[in-house]
Every structure is written in structure tokens, then in C-alpha cells.
PDB file of N, CA and C in Angstrom:
ATOM      1  N   MET A   8     -21.582   3.353  28.847  1.00  0.00           N
ATOM      2  CA  MET A   8     -22.832   4.044  29.123  1.00  0.00           C
ATOM      3  C   MET A   8     -23.273   3.679  30.532  1.00  0.00           C
ATOM      4  N   GLN A   9     -23.376   4.681  31.368  1.00  0.00           N
ATOM      5  CA  GLN A   9     -23.804   4.454  32.742  1.00  0.00           C
ATOM      6  C   GLN A   9     -25.294   4.734  32.868  1.00  0.00           C
ATOM      7  N   ALA A  10     -25.978   3.881  33.508  1.00  0.00           N
ATOM      8  CA  ALA A  10     -27.394   4.053  33.808  1.00  0.00           C
ATOM      9  C   ALA A  10     -27.626   3.418  35.165  1.00  0.00           C
ATOM     10  N   ASP A  11     -28.718   3.761  35.789  1.00  0.00           N
ATOM     11  CA  ASP A  11     -29.027   3.222  37.105  1.00  0.00           C
ATOM     12  C   ASP A  11     -29.491   1.772  36.943  1.00  0.00           C
ATOM     13  N   LEU A  12     -28.565   0.852  37.151  1.00  0.00           N
ATOM     14  CA  LEU A  12     -28.884  -0.566  36.957  1.00  0.00           C
ATOM     15  C   LEU A  12     -29.896  -1.077  37.966  1.00  0.00           C
ATOM     16  N   GLU A  13     -30.060  -0.386  39.087  1.00  0.00           N
ATOM     17  CA  GLU A  13     -31.092  -0.796  40.058  1.00  0.00           C
ATOM     18  C   GLU A  13     -32.481  -0.708  39.431  1.00  0.00           C
ATOM     19  N   VAL A  14     -32.684   0.285  38.588  1.00  0.00           N
ATOM     20  CA  VAL A  14     -33.973   0.416  37.889  1.00  0.00           C
ATOM     21  C   VAL A  14     -34.220  -0.826  37.046  1.00  0.00           C
ATOM     22  N   LEU A  15     -33.214  -1.241  36.289  1.00  0.00           N
ATOM     23  CA  LEU A  15     -33.343  -2.430  35.450  1.00  0.00           C
ATOM     24  C   LEU A  15     -33.514  -3.682  36.300  1.00  0.00           C
ATOM     25  N   ARG A  16     -32.734  -3.788  37.349  1.00  0.00           N
ATOM     26  CA  ARG A  16     -32.791  -4.962  38.229  1.00  0.00           C
ATOM     27  C   ARG A  16     -34.177  -5.118  38.852  1.00  0.00           C
ATOM     28  N   ASN A  17     -34.819  -4.021  39.188  1.00  0.00           N
ATOM     29  CA  ASN A  17     -36.088  -4.069  39.919  1.00  0.00           C
ATOM     30  C   ASN A  17     -37.330  -4.000  39.041  1.00  0.00           C
ATOM     31  N   LEU A  18     -37.156  -3.927  37.722  1.00  0.00           N
ATOM     32  CA  LEU A  18     -38.328  -3.891  36.843  1.00  0.00           C
ATOM     33  C   LEU A  18     -39.148  -5.167  36.991  1.00  0.00           C
ATOM     34  N   ASN A  19     -40.412  -4.997  37.224  1.00  0.00           N
ATOM     35  CA  ASN A  19     -41.331  -6.128  37.348  1.00  0.00           C
ATOM     36  C   ASN A  19     -42.464  -5.885  36.353  1.00  0.00           C
ATOM     37  N   ILE A  20     -42.206  -6.218  35.097  1.00  0.00           N
ATOM     38  CA  ILE A  20     -43.123  -5.829  34.025  1.00  0.00           C
ATOM     39  C   ILE A  20     -43.680  -7.014  33.256  1.00  0.00           C
ATOM     40  N   ALA A  21     -43.417  -8.215  33.715  1.00  0.00           N
ATOM     41  CA  ALA A  21     -43.882  -9.408  32.999  1.00  0.00           C
ATOM     42  C   ALA A  21     -45.406  -9.446  32.958  1.00  0.00           C
ATOM     43  N   ARG A  22     -45.920  -9.846  31.818  1.00  0.00           N
ATOM     44  CA  ARG A  22     -47.365 -10.010  31.612  1.00  0.00           C
ATOM     45  C   ARG A  22     -47.599 -11.393  31.016  1.00  0.00           C
ATOM     46  N   ARG A  23     -48.857 -11.825  31.070  1.00  0.00           N
ATOM     47  CA  ARG A  23     -49.200 -13.135  30.517  1.00  0.00           C
ATOM     48  C   ARG A  23     -50.573 -13.047  29.873  1.00  0.00           C
ATOM     49  N   THR A  24     -50.682 -13.631  28.699  1.00  0.00           N
ATOM     50  CA  THR A  24     -51.965 -13.662  28.003  1.00  0.00           C
ATOM     51  C   THR A  24     -52.789 -14.843  28.508  1.00  0.00           C
ATOM     52  N   ALA A  25     -54.039 -14.897  28.067  1.00  0.00           N
ATOM     53  CA  ALA A  25     -54.914 -16.004  28.458  1.00  0.00           C
ATOM     54  C   ALA A  25     -54.362 -17.349  27.994  1.00  0.00           C
ATOM     55  N   ASP A  26     -53.641 -17.344  26.858  1.00  0.00           N
ATOM     56  CA  ASP A  26     -53.063 -18.613  26.374  1.00  0.00           C
ATOM     57  C   ASP A  26     -51.648 -18.843  26.931  1.00  0.00           C
ATOM     58  N   LYS A  27     -51.298 -18.086  27.968  1.00  0.00           N
ATOM     59  CA  LYS A  27     -50.049 -18.256  28.736  1.00  0.00           C
ATOM     60  C   LYS A  27     -48.784 -17.855  27.971  1.00  0.00           C
ATOM     61  N   THR A  28     -48.918 -16.909  27.056  1.00  0.00           N
ATOM     62  CA  THR A  28     -47.739 -16.322  26.421  1.00  0.00           C
ATOM     63  C   THR A  28     -47.176 -15.282  27.384  1.00  0.00           C
ATOM     64  N   HIS A  29     -45.939 -15.434  27.759  1.00  0.00           N
ATOM     65  CA  HIS A  29     -45.280 -14.497  28.674  1.00  0.00           C
ATOM     66  C   HIS A  29     -44.582 -13.425  27.844  1.00  0.00           C
ATOM     67  N   TYR A  30     -44.894 -12.156  28.141  1.00  0.00           N
ATOM     68  CA  TYR A  30     -44.345 -11.067  27.343  1.00  0.00           C
ATOM     69  C   TYR A  30     -44.114  -9.834  28.205  1.00  0.00           C
ATOM     70  N   VAL A  31     -43.408  -8.866  27.629  1.00  0.00           N
ATOM     71  CA  VAL A  31     -43.235  -7.548  28.240  1.00  0.00           C
ATOM     72  C   VAL A  31     -43.627  -6.509  27.198  1.00  0.00           C
ATOM     73  N   ARG A  32     -44.109  -5.367  27.680  1.00  0.00           N
ATOM     74  CA  ARG A  32     -44.427  -4.238  26.806  1.00  0.00           C
ATOM     75  C   ARG A  32     -43.214  -3.316  26.762  1.00  0.00           C
ATOM     76  N   LEU A  33     -42.780  -2.942  25.582  1.00  0.00           N
ATOM     77  CA  LEU A  33     -41.642  -2.031  25.464  1.00  0.00           C
ATOM     78  C   LEU A  33     -41.916  -0.713  26.190  1.00  0.00           C
ATOM     79  N   ALA A  34     -43.149  -0.249  26.164  1.00  0.00           N
ATOM     80  CA  ALA A  34     -43.500   1.011  26.817  1.00  0.00           C
ATOM     81  C   ALA A  34     -43.274   0.963  28.325  1.00  0.00           C
ATOM     82  N   ASP A  35     -43.239  -0.235  28.899  1.00  0.00           N
ATOM     83  CA  ASP A  35     -43.040  -0.377  30.346  1.00  0.00           C
ATOM     84  C   ASP A  35     -41.564  -0.365  30.745  1.00  0.00           C
ATOM     85  N   ILE A  36     -40.671  -0.373  29.770  1.00  0.00           N
ATOM     86  CA  ILE A  36     -39.240  -0.388  30.044  1.00  0.00           C
ATOM     87  C   ILE A  36     -38.727   1.048  29.987  1.00  0.00           C
ATOM     88  N   GLU A  37     -38.116   1.497  31.073  1.00  0.00           N
ATOM     89  CA  GLU A  37     -37.610   2.871  31.128  1.00  0.00           C
ATOM     90  C   GLU A  37     -36.396   3.033  30.228  1.00  0.00           C
ATOM     91  N   GLN A  38     -36.226   4.249  29.724  1.00  0.00           N
ATOM     92  CA  GLN A  38     -35.032   4.582  28.951  1.00  0.00           C
ATOM     93  C   GLN A  38     -33.856   4.727  29.909  1.00  0.00           C
ATOM     94  N   PRO A  39     -32.654   4.428  29.535  1.00  0.00           N
ATOM     95  CA  PRO A  39     -32.184   4.077  28.204  1.00  0.00           C
ATOM     96  C   PRO A  39     -32.316   2.588  27.898  1.00  0.00           C
ATOM     97  N   PHE A  40     -32.862   1.828  28.843  1.00  0.00           N
ATOM     98  CA  PHE A  40     -32.929   0.377  28.680  1.00  0.00           C
ATOM     99  C   PHE A  40     -33.837  -0.049  27.533  1.00  0.00           C
ATOM    100  N   ARG A  41     -34.900   0.715  27.278  1.00  0.00           N
ATOM    101  CA  ARG A  41     -35.793   0.372  26.160  1.00  0.00           C
ATOM    102  C   ARG A  41     -35.023   0.435  24.839  1.00  0.00           C
ATOM    103  N   ALA A  42     -34.276   1.501  24.632  1.00  0.00           N
ATOM    104  CA  ALA A  42     -33.495   1.644  23.396  1.00  0.00           C
ATOM    105  C   ALA A  42     -32.445   0.543  23.287  1.00  0.00           C
ATOM    106  N   GLU A  43     -31.813   0.221  24.393  1.00  0.00           N
ATOM    107  CA  GLU A  43     -30.812  -0.851  24.396  1.00  0.00           C
ATOM    108  C   GLU A  43     -31.456  -2.195  24.054  1.00  0.00           C
ATOM    109  N   PHE A  44     -32.592  -2.481  24.679  1.00  0.00           N
ATOM    110  CA  PHE A  44     -33.276  -3.751  24.443  1.00  0.00           C
ATOM    111  C   PHE A  44     -33.730  -3.867  22.992  1.00  0.00           C
ATOM    112  N   ARG A  45     -34.230  -2.765  22.436  1.00  0.00           N
ATOM    113  CA  ARG A  45     -34.645  -2.797  21.028  1.00  0.00           C
ATOM    114  C   ARG A  45     -33.465  -3.143  20.128  1.00  0.00           C
ATOM    115  N   ALA A  46     -32.316  -2.552  20.388  1.00  0.00           N
ATOM    116  CA  ALA A  46     -31.119  -2.860  19.593  1.00  0.00           C
ATOM    117  C   ALA A  46     -30.700  -4.302  19.822  1.00  0.00           C
ATOM    118  N   TRP A  47     -30.743  -4.746  21.059  1.00  0.00           N
ATOM    119  CA  TRP A  47     -30.345  -6.113  21.420  1.00  0.00           C
ATOM    120  C   TRP A  47     -31.251  -7.124  20.716  1.00  0.00           C
ATOM    121  N   MET A  48     -32.527  -6.774  20.542  1.00  0.00           N
ATOM    122  CA  MET A  48     -33.508  -7.686  19.953  1.00  0.00           C
ATOM    123  C   MET A  48     -33.650  -7.545  18.439  1.00  0.00           C
ATOM    124  N   ARG A  49     -32.799  -6.814  17.809  1.00  0.00           N
ATOM    125  CA  ARG A  49     -32.882  -6.606  16.355  1.00  0.00           C
ATOM    126  C   ARG A  49     -33.161  -7.931  15.650  1.00  0.00           C
ATOM    127  N   LEU A  50     -34.183  -7.937  14.819  1.00  0.00           N
ATOM    128  CA  LEU A  50     -34.619  -9.090  14.029  1.00  0.00           C
ATOM    129  C   LEU A  50     -35.215 -10.214  14.880  1.00  0.00           C
ATOM    130  N   GLY A  51     -35.492  -9.934  16.147  1.00  0.00           N
ATOM    131  CA  GLY A  51     -36.125 -10.924  17.014  1.00  0.00           C
ATOM    132  C   GLY A  51     -37.619 -11.013  16.741  1.00  0.00           C
ATOM    133  N   GLN A  52     -38.199 -12.110  17.146  1.00  0.00           N
ATOM    134  CA  GLN A  52     -39.628 -12.306  16.956  1.00  0.00           C
ATOM    135  C   GLN A  52     -40.415 -11.606  18.066  1.00  0.00           C
ATOM    136  N   CYS A  53     -41.555 -11.076  17.681  1.00  0.00           N
ATOM    137  CA  CYS A  53     -42.459 -10.405  18.614  1.00  0.00           C
ATOM    138  C   CYS A  53     -43.724 -11.240  18.761  1.00  0.00           C
ATOM    139  N   PRO A  54     -44.213 -11.388  19.976  1.00  0.00           N
ATOM    140  CA  PRO A  54     -45.493 -12.084  20.125  1.00  0.00           C
ATOM    141  C   PRO A  54     -46.631 -11.184  19.648  1.00  0.00           C
ATOM    142  N   VAL A  55     -47.657 -11.786  19.112  1.00  0.00           N
ATOM    143  CA  VAL A  55     -48.852 -11.041  18.749  1.00  0.00           C
ATOM    144  C   VAL A  55     -49.792 -11.130  19.950  1.00  0.00           C
ATOM    145  N   VAL A  56     -50.038  -9.982  20.560  1.00  0.00           N
ATOM    146  CA  VAL A  56     -50.861  -9.930  21.760  1.00  0.00           C
ATOM    147  C   VAL A  56     -52.080  -9.061  21.466  1.00  0.00           C
ATOM    148  N   GLU A  57     -53.249  -9.662  21.594  1.00  0.00           N
ATOM    149  CA  GLU A  57     -54.487  -8.933  21.327  1.00  0.00           C
ATOM    150  C   GLU A  57     -54.581  -7.706  22.232  1.00  0.00           C
ATOM    151  N   GLY A  58     -54.900  -6.568  21.625  1.00  0.00           N
ATOM    152  CA  GLY A  58     -55.057  -5.335  22.371  1.00  0.00           C
ATOM    153  C   GLY A  58     -53.761  -4.566  22.590  1.00  0.00           C
ATOM    154  N   GLU A  59     -52.646  -5.093  22.098  1.00  0.00           N
ATOM    155  CA  GLU A  59     -51.348  -4.423  22.248  1.00  0.00           C
ATOM    156  C   GLU A  59     -50.840  -3.983  20.879  1.00  0.00           C
ATOM    157  N   ASP A  60     -49.946  -2.994  20.880  1.00  0.00           N
ATOM    158  CA  ASP A  60     -49.290  -2.540  19.654  1.00  0.00           C
ATOM    159  C   ASP A  60     -48.615  -3.730  18.978  1.00  0.00           C
ATOM    160  N   ARG A  61     -48.740  -3.825  17.683  1.00  0.00           N
ATOM    161  CA  ARG A  61     -48.237  -4.986  16.942  1.00  0.00           C
ATOM    162  C   ARG A  61     -46.741  -5.227  17.160  1.00  0.00           C
ATOM    163  N   PHE A  62     -45.964  -4.162  17.271  1.00  0.00           N
ATOM    164  CA  PHE A  62     -44.524  -4.303  17.485  1.00  0.00           C
ATOM    165  C   PHE A  62     -44.106  -3.764  18.851  1.00  0.00           C
ATOM    166  N   GLY A  63     -45.044  -3.671  19.762  1.00  0.00           N
ATOM    167  CA  GLY A  63     -44.766  -3.078  21.061  1.00  0.00           C
ATOM    168  C   GLY A  63     -44.486  -4.071  22.175  1.00  0.00           C
ATOM    169  N   CYS A  64     -44.422  -5.354  21.845  1.00  0.00           N
ATOM    170  CA  CYS A  64     -44.200  -6.379  22.866  1.00  0.00           C
ATOM    171  C   CYS A  64     -43.058  -7.298  22.449  1.00  0.00           C
ATOM    172  N   MET A  65     -42.405  -7.845  23.441  1.00  0.00           N
ATOM    173  CA  MET A  65     -41.356  -8.833  23.218  1.00  0.00           C
ATOM    174  C   MET A  65     -41.578  -9.970  24.211  1.00  0.00           C
ATOM    175  N   TYR A  66     -41.029 -11.121  23.875  1.00  0.00           N
ATOM    176  CA  TYR A  66     -41.155 -12.246  24.796  1.00  0.00           C
ATOM    177  C   TYR A  66     -40.390 -11.965  26.083  1.00  0.00           C
ATOM    178  N   GLU A  67     -40.969 -12.395  27.183  1.00  0.00           N
ATOM    179  CA  GLU A  67     -40.350 -12.181  28.486  1.00  0.00           C
ATOM    180  C   GLU A  67     -38.967 -12.824  28.570  1.00  0.00           C
ATOM    181  N   HIS A  68     -38.795 -14.020  28.019  1.00  0.00           N
ATOM    182  CA  HIS A  68     -37.494 -14.682  28.111  1.00  0.00           C
ATOM    183  C   HIS A  68     -36.414 -13.903  27.359  1.00  0.00           C
ATOM    184  N   ASP A  69     -36.785 -13.203  26.289  1.00  0.00           N
ATOM    185  CA  ASP A  69     -35.813 -12.368  25.590  1.00  0.00           C
ATOM    186  C   ASP A  69     -35.400 -11.178  26.453  1.00  0.00           C
ATOM    187  N   PHE A  70     -36.373 -10.570  27.113  1.00  0.00           N
ATOM    188  CA  PHE A  70     -36.055  -9.455  28.005  1.00  0.00           C
ATOM    189  C   PHE A  70     -35.159  -9.922  29.146  1.00  0.00           C
ATOM    190  N   GLU A  71     -35.448 -11.082  29.693  1.00  0.00           N
ATOM    191  CA  GLU A  71     -34.617 -11.596  30.792  1.00  0.00           C
ATOM    192  C   GLU A  71     -33.194 -11.877  30.327  1.00  0.00           C
ATOM    193  N   GLY A  72     -33.043 -12.364  29.100  1.00  0.00           N
ATOM    194  CA  GLY A  72     -31.705 -12.574  28.551  1.00  0.00           C
ATOM    195  C   GLY A  72     -30.942 -11.270  28.442  1.00  0.00           C
ATOM    196  N   TYR A  73     -31.600 -10.243  27.899  1.00  0.00           N
ATOM    197  CA  TYR A  73     -30.982  -8.914  27.818  1.00  0.00           C
ATOM    198  C   TYR A  73     -30.632  -8.408  29.210  1.00  0.00           C
ATOM    199  N   ARG A  74     -31.593  -8.506  30.137  1.00  0.00           N
ATOM    200  CA  ARG A  74     -31.378  -7.963  31.486  1.00  0.00           C
ATOM    201  C   ARG A  74     -30.179  -8.625  32.162  1.00  0.00           C
ATOM    202  N   GLN A  75     -30.068  -9.924  32.061  1.00  0.00           N
ATOM    203  CA  GLN A  75     -28.953 -10.625  32.702  1.00  0.00           C
ATOM    204  C   GLN A  75     -27.617 -10.221  32.086  1.00  0.00           C
ATOM    205  N   GLU A  76     -27.564 -10.101  30.766  1.00  0.00           N
ATOM    206  CA  GLU A  76     -26.324  -9.655  30.130  1.00  0.00           C
ATOM    207  C   GLU A  76     -25.978  -8.244  30.569  1.00  0.00           C
ATOM    208  N   ARG A  77     -26.953  -7.367  30.595  1.00  0.00           N
ATOM    209  CA  ARG A  77     -26.721  -5.954  30.961  1.00  0.00           C
ATOM    210  C   ARG A  77     -26.261  -5.836  32.401  1.00  0.00           C
ATOM    211  N   LEU A  78     -26.901  -6.567  33.312  1.00  0.00           N
ATOM    212  CA  LEU A  78     -26.536  -6.475  34.726  1.00  0.00           C
ATOM    213  C   LEU A  78     -25.151  -7.053  34.995  1.00  0.00           C
ATOM    214  N   ARG A  79     -24.773  -8.053  34.248  1.00  0.00           N
ATOM    215  CA  ARG A  79     -23.450  -8.670  34.428  1.00  0.00           C
ATOM    216  C   ARG A  79     -22.358  -7.951  33.639  1.00  0.00           C
ATOM    217  N   GLY A  80     -22.761  -7.172  32.641  1.00  0.00           N
ATOM    218  CA  GLY A  80     -21.783  -6.505  31.792  1.00  0.00           C
ATOM    219  C   GLY A  80     -21.079  -7.469  30.861  1.00  0.00           C
ATOM    220  N   VAL A  81     -21.734  -8.592  30.581  1.00  0.00           N
ATOM    221  CA  VAL A  81     -21.186  -9.606  29.679  1.00  0.00           C
ATOM    222  C   VAL A  81     -22.144  -9.727  28.507  1.00  0.00           C
ATOM    223  N   TYR A  82     -21.667  -9.363  27.316  1.00  0.00           N
ATOM    224  CA  TYR A  82     -22.531  -9.331  26.150  1.00  0.00           C
ATOM    225  C   TYR A  82     -22.110 -10.410  25.170  1.00  0.00           C
ATOM    226  N   ARG A  83     -22.934 -11.425  25.020  1.00  0.00           N
ATOM    227  CA  ARG A  83     -22.621 -12.545  24.132  1.00  0.00           C
ATOM    228  C   ARG A  83     -23.367 -12.478  22.816  1.00  0.00           C
ATOM    229  N   LYS A  84     -24.556 -11.909  22.835  1.00  0.00           N
ATOM    230  CA  LYS A  84     -25.436 -11.983  21.671  1.00  0.00           C
ATOM    231  C   LYS A  84     -24.839 -11.338  20.423  1.00  0.00           C
ATOM    232  N   TRP A  85     -24.197 -10.219  20.535  1.00  0.00           N
ATOM    233  CA  TRP A  85     -23.673  -9.485  19.386  1.00  0.00           C
ATOM    234  C   TRP A  85     -22.149  -9.487  19.389  1.00  0.00           C
ATOM    235  N   GLN A  86     -21.565 -10.648  19.597  1.00  0.00           N
ATOM    236  CA  GLN A  86     -20.115 -10.837  19.562  1.00  0.00           C
ATOM    237  C   GLN A  86     -19.387  -9.894  20.509  1.00  0.00           C
ATOM    238  N   GLY A  87     -19.943  -9.739  21.682  1.00  0.00           N
ATOM    239  CA  GLY A  87     -19.299  -8.955  22.724  1.00  0.00           C
ATOM    240  C   GLY A  87     -19.562  -7.466  22.679  1.00  0.00           C
ATOM    241  N   LYS A  88     -20.338  -6.995  21.705  1.00  0.00           N
ATOM    242  CA  LYS A  88     -20.643  -5.565  21.638  1.00  0.00           C
ATOM    243  C   LYS A  88     -21.797  -5.233  22.575  1.00  0.00           C
ATOM    244  N   THR A  89     -21.693  -4.082  23.202  1.00  0.00           N
ATOM    245  CA  THR A  89     -22.794  -3.598  24.026  1.00  0.00           C
ATOM    246  C   THR A  89     -23.912  -3.107  23.108  1.00  0.00           C
ATOM    247  N   PRO A  90     -25.146  -3.037  23.596  1.00  0.00           N
ATOM    248  CA  PRO A  90     -26.244  -2.596  22.729  1.00  0.00           C
ATOM    249  C   PRO A  90     -26.000  -1.223  22.100  1.00  0.00           C
ATOM    250  N   TRP A  91     -25.401  -0.298  22.856  1.00  0.00           N
ATOM    251  CA  TRP A  91     -25.203   1.055  22.331  1.00  0.00           C
ATOM    252  C   TRP A  91     -24.020   1.162  21.370  1.00  0.00           C
ATOM    253  N   GLU A  92     -23.285   0.076  21.172  1.00  0.00           N
ATOM    254  CA  GLU A  92     -22.217   0.045  20.177  1.00  0.00           C
ATOM    255  C   GLU A  92     -22.689  -0.517  18.836  1.00  0.00           C
ATOM    256  N   LEU A  93     -23.895  -1.018  18.786  1.00  0.00           N
ATOM    257  CA  LEU A  93     -24.419  -1.621  17.562  1.00  0.00           C
ATOM    258  C   LEU A  93     -24.833  -0.537  16.571  1.00  0.00           C
ATOM    259  N   LEU A  94     -24.609  -0.779  15.300  1.00  0.00           N
ATOM    260  CA  LEU A  94     -24.926   0.214  14.277  1.00  0.00           C
ATOM    261  C   LEU A  94     -26.409   0.565  14.247  1.00  0.00           C
ATOM    262  N   HIS A  95     -27.268  -0.356  14.605  1.00  0.00           N
ATOM    263  CA  HIS A  95     -28.710  -0.112  14.552  1.00  0.00           C
ATOM    264  C   HIS A  95     -29.273   0.457  15.858  1.00  0.00           C
ATOM    265  N   TYR A  96     -28.418   0.766  16.834  1.00  0.00           N
ATOM    266  CA  TYR A  96     -28.878   1.370  18.089  1.00  0.00           C
ATOM    267  C   TYR A  96     -29.365   2.790  17.817  1.00  0.00           C
ATOM    268  N   GLU A  97     -30.535   3.115  18.344  1.00  0.00           N
ATOM    269  CA  GLU A  97     -31.078   4.463  18.244  1.00  0.00           C
ATOM    270  C   GLU A  97     -31.210   5.019  19.652  1.00  0.00           C
ATOM    271  N   ALA A  98     -30.388   6.009  19.951  1.00  0.00           N
ATOM    272  CA  ALA A  98     -30.391   6.606  21.293  1.00  0.00           C
ATOM    273  C   ALA A  98     -31.760   7.236  21.582  1.00  0.00           C
ATOM    274  N   PRO A  99     -32.185   7.151  22.841  1.00  0.00           N
ATOM    275  CA  PRO A  99     -33.457   7.788  23.193  1.00  0.00           C
ATOM    276  C   PRO A  99     -33.333   9.301  23.087  1.00  0.00           C
ATOM    277  N   ALA A 100     -34.441   9.954  22.810  1.00  0.00           N
ATOM    278  CA  ALA A 100     -34.458  11.410  22.735  1.00  0.00           C
ATOM    279  C   ALA A 100     -34.151  12.010  24.103  1.00  0.00           C
ATOM    280  N   THR A 101     -33.422  13.095  24.088  1.00  0.00           N
ATOM    281  CA  THR A 101     -33.166  13.826  25.332  1.00  0.00           C
ATOM    282  C   THR A 101     -34.068  15.045  25.345  1.00  0.00           C
ATOM    283  N   ASP A 102     -34.120  15.724  26.475  1.00  0.00           N
ATOM    284  CA  ASP A 102     -34.941  16.942  26.586  1.00  0.00           C
ATOM    285  C   ASP A 102     -34.512  17.990  25.561  1.00  0.00           C
ATOM    286  N   ASP A 103     -33.219  18.002  25.204  1.00  0.00           N
ATOM    287  CA  ASP A 103     -32.701  18.959  24.231  1.00  0.00           C
ATOM    288  C   ASP A 103     -33.242  18.696  22.831  1.00  0.00           C
ATOM    289  N   GLN A 104     -33.604  17.439  22.542  1.00  0.00           N
ATOM    290  CA  GLN A 104     -34.049  17.062  21.206  1.00  0.00           C
ATOM    291  C   GLN A 104     -35.554  17.179  21.021  1.00  0.00           C
ATOM    292  N   ILE A 105     -36.274  17.457  22.065  1.00  0.00           N
ATOM    293  CA  ILE A 105     -37.748  17.502  21.981  1.00  0.00           C
ATOM    294  C   ILE A 105     -38.218  18.849  21.518  1.00  0.00           C
TER     295      ILE A 105
END
């Protein structure tokens, strides 16, 4: 799966709560990376952030782990499978599907 990795490399979406929880909002991650990250994070823990969607945030360190694997093309988390090869991967909607 080819995507513009410069977009992923240059994403600056880290946020921090008053109690210093570092997180990212899934809505801030462009597709197809959002769908990939969701698959990569399957069964991962989500921070509870006041004022945010209950399942719409992930820890920043988890996103950085995904980003580094994706940029290097080395996938360790799922036994070497890329996010889009995982059975639970859900491809983002295309204009044809809307």
C-alpha cells in the first residue's frame, strides 16, 4: 500500500491534558494512516480525555510506535504483518463508496 509518507512524517498532532497525559486525536490523523493506526492499535488502551470522544484518542507513544514502524517499513507488533494485512483492518471509504 503506497501512501505519501511525508504526510505521516510531518504530522504534528500531539496534545497534552492538564494532568500531562500525552495523546493524539484519531480525527487529526489523515487517511489512510488513521485506518492503519486503528488496526495497529487493536485492543490497545485509550486515554480518557475530558471533552473528547471516548474512543477517539490514543496515547501519543502508541502513535509514535506506529509511525516509526510505518516509516521504516518494519512491522514488529503483529508478527511482521502490515496494518492493511490484518483481518481487523477496515479500509477508509473512498469517494466511490460515499
